[in-house]
Amino acid sequence: MPQVTVGVSLKTYFGHERARAWFEDVAARVRDHDAVRSGAVSFFVTPTYLQVLPAIDAFAETPVRVGGQDVSAHPAGAFTGEVTAAELAEIGATIAEIGHAERRRLFGETDAVVAEKVSAALGAELTPLLCIGETERQQPADAADVAVEQLRSALADAPAGAVIVAYEPVWAIGAPEPAAHEHVRVVAAALRAALGADAARSGSSVIYGGAAGPGLLTALGDAVDGVFLGRFAHDPDALMSVLDEASALAARRASRSLSEERSDALRLASLAQEPENAGDPA
């Protein structure tokens, strides 16, 4: 069944005990969520480093994926304060968030650093959650050019492996409203085309972040593979509403795929029943 992806970054909004309570609450709910349990909806969360292990424990009996909000570009060694991709993978994390606008703006991360971190993550068999997006409001076609260039830069020398591309126009992060639907459609289509042209990125997806909330998945439909939530998801009730929305979208996609498969089967069966020489002149 086609997947719809929903992700949540907790940034550093939660202290340790509040994060643990949130994990336990959300884990109890998703254990009974049919679409998450079946895999029709893929759900992930990226808490702080200190919260990664409690999150892994809380979600142990669910398909929920847990990742870090950052990862070191370096291997193990004399890199004080860093957390390596290998260690994240060792403790059970499966995702590494890389290149978020805040990392670029506040900590000076460049495209070159982002590329190094993507390679480190893929080398440790972590899925990079690659955040990209234009800093200023632009025409959709221009924004698509910026996004695709960031994508290509990040993946140019990276090992093979799927990535989750989180398209987050920087000007929309924390804004009252997300980017216009047509804007997202144009940029997401360009990103999908770039990923589809790269055989090393099979299984990759494009999700939208930046003031994402309820109703957005329904409005965007097949334009994206999911959404990346921020503070909206701090309320578990609100998060579940988006997971329900994702479930409905996944069901529609699955129904359409099944219908297309049946149409293809009928067409092939019809062709098989045609006389062998039906097209030959008498």
Tab-separated table of C-alpha atoms in Angstrom:
chain	number	residue	atom	x	y	z
A	1	MET	CA	0.000	0.000	0.000
A	2	PRO	CA	1.384	3.455	-0.858
A	3	GLN	CA	2.758	5.229	2.177
A	4	VAL	CA	2.025	8.706	3.444
A	5	THR	CA	4.684	10.065	5.794
A	6	VAL	CA	4.084	12.219	8.858
A	7	GLY	CA	7.041	13.495	10.849
A	8	VAL	CA	7.472	15.617	13.973
A	9	SER	CA	10.474	17.588	15.182
A	10	LEU	CA	10.328	18.509	18.850
A	11	LYS	CA	13.315	20.869	18.559
A	12	THR	CA	14.140	21.793	22.193
A	13	TYR	CA	10.653	22.837	23.271
A	14	PHE	CA	10.230	19.919	25.707
A	15	GLY	CA	12.206	19.202	28.825
A	16	HIS	CA	13.117	15.586	29.478
A	17	GLU	CA	10.112	14.577	31.571
A	18	ARG	CA	7.598	16.333	29.337
A	19	ALA	CA	9.131	14.615	26.322
A	20	ARG	CA	8.862	11.212	28.032
A	21	ALA	CA	5.195	11.854	28.816
A	22	TRP	CA	4.556	12.906	25.189
A	23	PHE	CA	6.248	9.759	23.878
A	24	GLU	CA	4.172	7.516	26.132
A	25	ASP	CA	0.928	9.295	25.226
A	26	VAL	CA	1.560	9.215	21.478
A	27	ALA	CA	2.856	5.627	21.563
A	28	ALA	CA	-0.335	4.450	23.287
A	29	ARG	CA	-2.412	6.105	20.579
A	30	VAL	CA	-0.468	4.896	17.536
A	31	ARG	CA	-0.472	1.296	18.804
A	32	ASP	CA	-4.195	1.335	18.033
A	33	HIS	CA	-3.971	3.388	14.842
A	34	ASP	CA	-4.667	1.011	11.965
A	35	ALA	CA	-2.859	2.990	9.275
A	36	VAL	CA	0.318	3.441	11.341
A	37	ARG	CA	0.271	-0.172	12.492
A	38	SER	CA	-0.178	-1.470	8.922
A	39	GLY	CA	2.467	0.791	7.426
A	40	ALA	CA	0.022	2.725	5.248
A	41	VAL	CA	1.171	5.787	7.197
A	42	SER	CA	4.830	6.067	8.134
A	43	PHE	CA	5.345	8.145	11.275
A	44	PHE	CA	8.641	9.447	12.666
A	45	VAL	CA	9.795	11.780	15.413
A	46	THR	CA	13.083	13.596	15.960
A	47	PRO	CA	13.580	14.638	19.602
A	48	THR	CA	16.716	16.035	21.235
A	49	TYR	CA	19.731	13.758	21.535
A	50	LEU	CA	19.072	13.128	25.236
A	51	GLN	CA	15.488	12.160	24.406
A	52	VAL	CA	16.325	9.714	21.593
A	53	LEU	CA	16.722	6.660	23.842
A	54	PRO	CA	13.517	7.266	25.843
A	55	ALA	CA	11.691	7.740	22.533
A	56	ILE	CA	13.068	4.479	21.154
A	57	ASP	CA	11.954	2.689	24.325
A	58	ALA	CA	8.478	4.236	24.245
A	59	PHE	CA	7.865	3.390	20.592
A	60	ALA	CA	9.493	-0.052	20.754
A	61	GLU	CA	6.260	-1.947	20.072
A	62	THR	CA	5.196	0.317	17.213
A	63	PRO	CA	6.482	0.977	13.667
A	64	VAL	CA	7.335	4.566	14.631
A	65	ARG	CA	10.823	5.646	13.561
A	66	VAL	CA	13.016	7.782	15.803
A	67	GLY	CA	15.853	10.005	14.656
A	68	GLY	CA	18.267	12.689	15.735
A	69	GLN	CA	17.806	16.376	14.946
A	70	ASP	CA	21.368	16.539	13.685
A	71	VAL	CA	24.358	14.277	13.102
A	72	SER	CA	28.111	14.717	12.990
A	73	ALA	CA	29.813	14.995	9.641
A	74	HIS	CA	32.811	13.230	11.207
A	75	PRO	CA	33.604	9.621	12.116
A	76	ALA	CA	34.385	8.540	15.661
A	77	GLY	CA	37.370	10.366	17.100
A	78	ALA	CA	38.485	13.620	18.661
A	79	PHE	CA	35.370	15.657	17.911
A	80	THR	CA	34.178	16.920	21.288
A	81	GLY	CA	30.436	17.411	21.590
A	82	GLU	CA	29.533	15.598	18.377
A	83	VAL	CA	27.246	12.569	17.963
A	84	THR	CA	28.260	10.246	15.158
A	85	ALA	CA	25.939	8.608	12.657
A	86	ALA	CA	27.311	5.231	13.702
A	87	GLU	CA	26.327	5.784	17.345
A	88	LEU	CA	22.832	6.954	16.414
A	89	ALA	CA	22.377	3.804	14.368
A	90	GLU	CA	23.838	1.646	17.143
A	91	ILE	CA	21.207	2.727	19.671
A	92	GLY	CA	18.317	2.169	17.251
A	93	ALA	CA	17.750	5.520	15.564
A	94	THR	CA	16.976	5.215	11.858
A	95	ILE	CA	16.765	8.855	10.737
A	96	ALA	CA	19.096	11.857	10.900
A	97	GLU	CA	17.672	15.339	10.345
A	98	ILE	CA	20.149	17.363	8.302
A	99	GLY	CA	20.352	20.901	6.973
A	100	HIS	CA	17.454	22.523	8.816
A	101	ALA	CA	17.209	26.266	8.224
A	102	GLU	CA	18.018	26.932	11.889
A	103	ARG	CA	21.221	24.931	11.633
A	104	ARG	CA	22.201	26.922	8.568
A	105	ARG	CA	21.236	30.322	10.014
A	106	LEU	CA	22.270	29.966	13.656
A	107	PHE	CA	25.241	27.626	13.371
A	108	GLY	CA	26.630	28.523	9.968
A	109	GLU	CA	26.126	25.174	8.277
A	110	THR	CA	26.971	25.424	4.594
A	111	ASP	CA	25.894	23.278	1.657
A	112	ALA	CA	29.275	21.529	1.922
A	113	VAL	CA	28.678	20.630	5.577
A	114	VAL	CA	25.173	19.402	4.758
A	115	ALA	CA	26.594	17.163	2.020
A	116	GLU	CA	29.165	15.706	4.437
A	117	LYS	CA	26.440	14.937	6.984
A	118	VAL	CA	24.234	13.288	4.359
A	119	SER	CA	27.120	11.051	3.338
A	120	ALA	CA	27.872	10.199	6.968
A	121	ALA	CA	24.242	9.289	7.623
A	122	LEU	CA	23.879	7.097	4.536
A	123	GLY	CA	27.209	5.452	5.320
A	124	ALA	CA	25.758	4.387	8.691
A	125	GLU	CA	22.499	3.229	7.042
A	126	LEU	CA	20.504	6.096	8.525
A	127	THR	CA	17.871	7.768	6.359
A	128	PRO	CA	18.745	11.446	5.921
A	129	LEU	CA	15.848	13.787	6.597
A	130	LEU	CA	17.186	16.459	4.280
A	131	CYS	CA	15.681	19.900	4.913
A	132	ILE	CA	15.837	22.292	1.983
A	133	GLY	CA	14.072	25.454	0.896
A	134	GLU	CA	14.502	29.005	-0.312
A	135	THR	CA	15.092	31.772	2.237
A	136	GLU	CA	12.943	34.449	0.575
A	137	ARG	CA	9.522	34.305	-1.023
A	138	GLN	CA	9.918	33.688	-4.766
A	139	GLN	CA	7.948	32.606	-7.780
A	140	PRO	CA	7.330	28.840	-7.652
A	141	ALA	CA	9.579	28.064	-10.632
A	142	ASP	CA	12.448	30.043	-9.111
A	143	ALA	CA	11.940	28.360	-5.741
A	144	ALA	CA	11.997	24.976	-7.492
A	145	ASP	CA	15.366	25.815	-9.068
A	146	VAL	CA	16.805	26.708	-5.648
A	147	ALA	CA	15.420	23.540	-4.033
A	148	VAL	CA	16.698	21.209	-6.755
A	149	GLU	CA	20.148	22.805	-6.644
A	150	GLN	CA	20.276	22.280	-2.863
A	151	LEU	CA	19.193	18.668	-3.342
A	152	ARG	CA	21.838	17.961	-5.967
A	153	SER	CA	24.530	19.602	-3.868
A	154	ALA	CA	23.630	17.500	-0.830
A	155	LEU	CA	23.544	14.220	-2.752
A	156	ALA	CA	26.332	14.747	-5.293
A	157	ASP	CA	28.891	12.410	-3.694
A	158	ALA	CA	26.652	10.554	-1.251
A	159	PRO	CA	26.395	6.762	-1.019
A	160	ALA	CA	23.299	5.138	-2.470
A	161	GLY	CA	20.192	5.141	-0.322
A	162	ALA	CA	16.744	6.615	0.076
A	163	VAL	CA	16.258	10.062	1.550
A	164	ILE	CA	13.296	11.932	2.988
A	165	VAL	CA	13.349	15.423	1.521
A	166	ALA	CA	11.560	17.935	3.735
A	167	TYR	CA	10.731	20.956	1.615
A	168	GLU	CA	10.550	23.848	4.073
A	169	PRO	CA	10.541	27.319	2.526
A	170	VAL	CA	12.368	29.257	5.221
A	171	TRP	CA	9.973	32.196	5.041
A	172	ALA	CA	7.076	29.856	5.911
A	173	ILE	CA	8.649	28.246	8.998
A	174	GLY	CA	6.723	29.471	12.018
A	175	ALA	CA	4.412	31.553	9.816
A	176	PRO	CA	0.632	31.642	10.368
A	177	GLU	CA	0.033	29.908	7.019
A	178	PRO	CA	1.982	27.448	4.882
A	179	ALA	CA	3.180	28.278	1.389
A	180	ALA	CA	0.439	28.449	-1.245
A	181	HIS	CA	-0.691	25.039	-2.438
A	182	GLU	CA	0.332	25.659	-6.053
A	183	HIS	CA	3.760	26.829	-4.878
A	184	VAL	CA	4.275	23.583	-2.965
A	185	ARG	CA	3.036	21.512	-5.916
A	186	VAL	CA	5.522	23.087	-8.332
A	187	VAL	CA	8.520	22.720	-6.020
A	188	ALA	CA	7.604	19.186	-4.889
A	189	ALA	CA	7.164	18.075	-8.497
A	190	ALA	CA	10.641	19.359	-9.355
A	191	LEU	CA	12.160	17.595	-6.346
A	192	ARG	CA	10.392	14.339	-7.199
A	193	ALA	CA	11.622	14.553	-10.776
A	194	ALA	CA	15.208	15.082	-9.607
A	195	LEU	CA	15.007	12.132	-7.210
A	196	GLY	CA	13.337	9.952	-9.842
A	197	ALA	CA	16.182	10.632	-12.264
A	198	ASP	CA	18.717	9.342	-9.721
A	199	ALA	CA	18.713	5.535	-9.569
A	200	ALA	CA	20.634	5.675	-6.282
A	201	ARG	CA	17.644	7.319	-4.549
A	202	SER	CA	15.013	4.671	-5.088
A	203	GLY	CA	12.378	4.739	-2.355
A	204	SER	CA	12.865	8.423	-1.535
A	205	SER	CA	10.002	10.743	-0.620
A	206	VAL	CA	9.198	14.455	-0.568
A	207	ILE	CA	7.276	15.898	2.382
A	208	TYR	CA	6.302	19.480	3.210
A	209	GLY	CA	7.123	21.443	6.344
A	210	GLY	CA	6.632	25.088	7.224
A	211	ALA	CA	3.415	25.951	9.082
A	212	ALA	CA	2.055	22.497	8.228
A	213	GLY	CA	-1.155	21.580	9.987
A	214	PRO	CA	-4.592	20.003	9.601
A	215	GLY	CA	-6.165	20.026	6.164
A	216	LEU	CA	-2.898	20.542	4.307
A	217	LEU	CA	-2.436	16.923	3.250
A	218	THR	CA	-5.991	16.789	1.937
A	219	ALA	CA	-5.486	20.030	0.016
A	220	LEU	CA	-2.174	18.954	-1.498
A	221	GLY	CA	-3.321	15.418	-2.303
A	222	ASP	CA	-0.764	13.576	-4.400
A	223	ALA	CA	1.519	16.610	-4.720
A	224	VAL	CA	3.554	15.491	-1.687
A	225	ASP	CA	4.289	12.271	0.163
A	226	GLY	CA	3.510	13.701	3.574
A	227	VAL	CA	4.073	16.526	6.042
A	228	PHE	CA	6.680	17.525	8.619
A	229	LEU	CA	5.084	19.037	11.718
A	230	GLY	CA	6.409	21.356	14.388
A	231	ARG	CA	4.631	22.910	17.371
A	232	PHE	CA	1.202	21.913	16.070
A	233	ALA	CA	2.041	18.323	17.012
A	234	HIS	CA	2.811	19.184	20.641
A	235	ASP	CA	-0.862	18.452	21.288
A	236	PRO	CA	-1.310	14.677	20.778
A	237	ASP	CA	-4.950	15.220	19.808
A	238	ALA	CA	-3.870	17.553	17.009
A	239	LEU	CA	-1.204	15.103	15.887
A	240	MET	CA	-3.720	12.279	15.711
A	241	SER	CA	-5.978	14.398	13.533
A	242	VAL	CA	-3.166	14.690	10.973
A	243	LEU	CA	-2.437	10.954	11.195
A	244	ASP	CA	-6.133	10.297	10.505
A	245	GLU	CA	-5.938	12.638	7.525
A	246	ALA	CA	-2.857	10.803	6.290
A	247	SER	CA	-4.707	7.501	6.714
A	248	ALA	CA	-7.573	8.712	4.509
A	249	LEU	CA	-5.123	9.895	1.851
A	250	ALA	CA	-3.251	6.572	1.929
A	251	ALA	CA	-6.530	4.685	1.522
A	252	ARG	CA	-7.491	6.774	-1.520
A	253	ARG	CA	-4.090	6.190	-3.085
A	254	ALA	CA	-4.309	2.455	-2.437
A	255	SER	CA	-7.807	2.261	-3.931
A	256	ARG	CA	-6.675	4.105	-7.026
A	257	SER	CA	-3.599	1.895	-7.379
A	258	LEU	CA	-5.736	-1.240	-7.082
A	259	SER	CA	-8.126	0.088	-9.719
A	260	GLU	CA	-5.216	0.812	-12.052
A	261	GLU	CA	-3.794	-2.681	-11.485
A	262	ARG	CA	-7.151	-4.225	-12.336
A	263	SER	CA	-7.425	-2.129	-15.499
A	264	ASP	CA	-3.943	-3.197	-16.553
A	265	ALA	CA	-4.778	-6.862	-15.873
A	266	LEU	CA	-7.977	-6.661	-17.937
A	267	ARG	CA	-6.140	-4.985	-20.785
A	268	LEU	CA	-3.424	-7.656	-20.802
A	269	ALA	CA	-6.028	-10.417	-20.619
A	270	SER	CA	-7.869	-8.895	-23.571
A	271	LEU	CA	-4.672	-8.736	-25.593
A	272	ALA	CA	-3.864	-12.340	-24.738
A	273	GLN	CA	-7.240	-13.499	-26.046
A	274	GLU	CA	-6.821	-11.878	-29.461
A	275	PRO	CA	-6.150	-14.324	-32.322
A	276	GLU	CA	-2.432	-14.754	-32.936
A	277	ASN	CA	-2.599	-13.431	-36.478
A	278	ALA	CA	-5.527	-11.069	-36.100
A	279	GLY	CA	-3.539	-8.209	-37.526
A	280	ASP	CA	-2.334	-10.074	-40.657
A	281	PRO	CA	-3.999	-9.288	-44.022
A	282	ALA	CA	-6.266	-11.995	-45.399
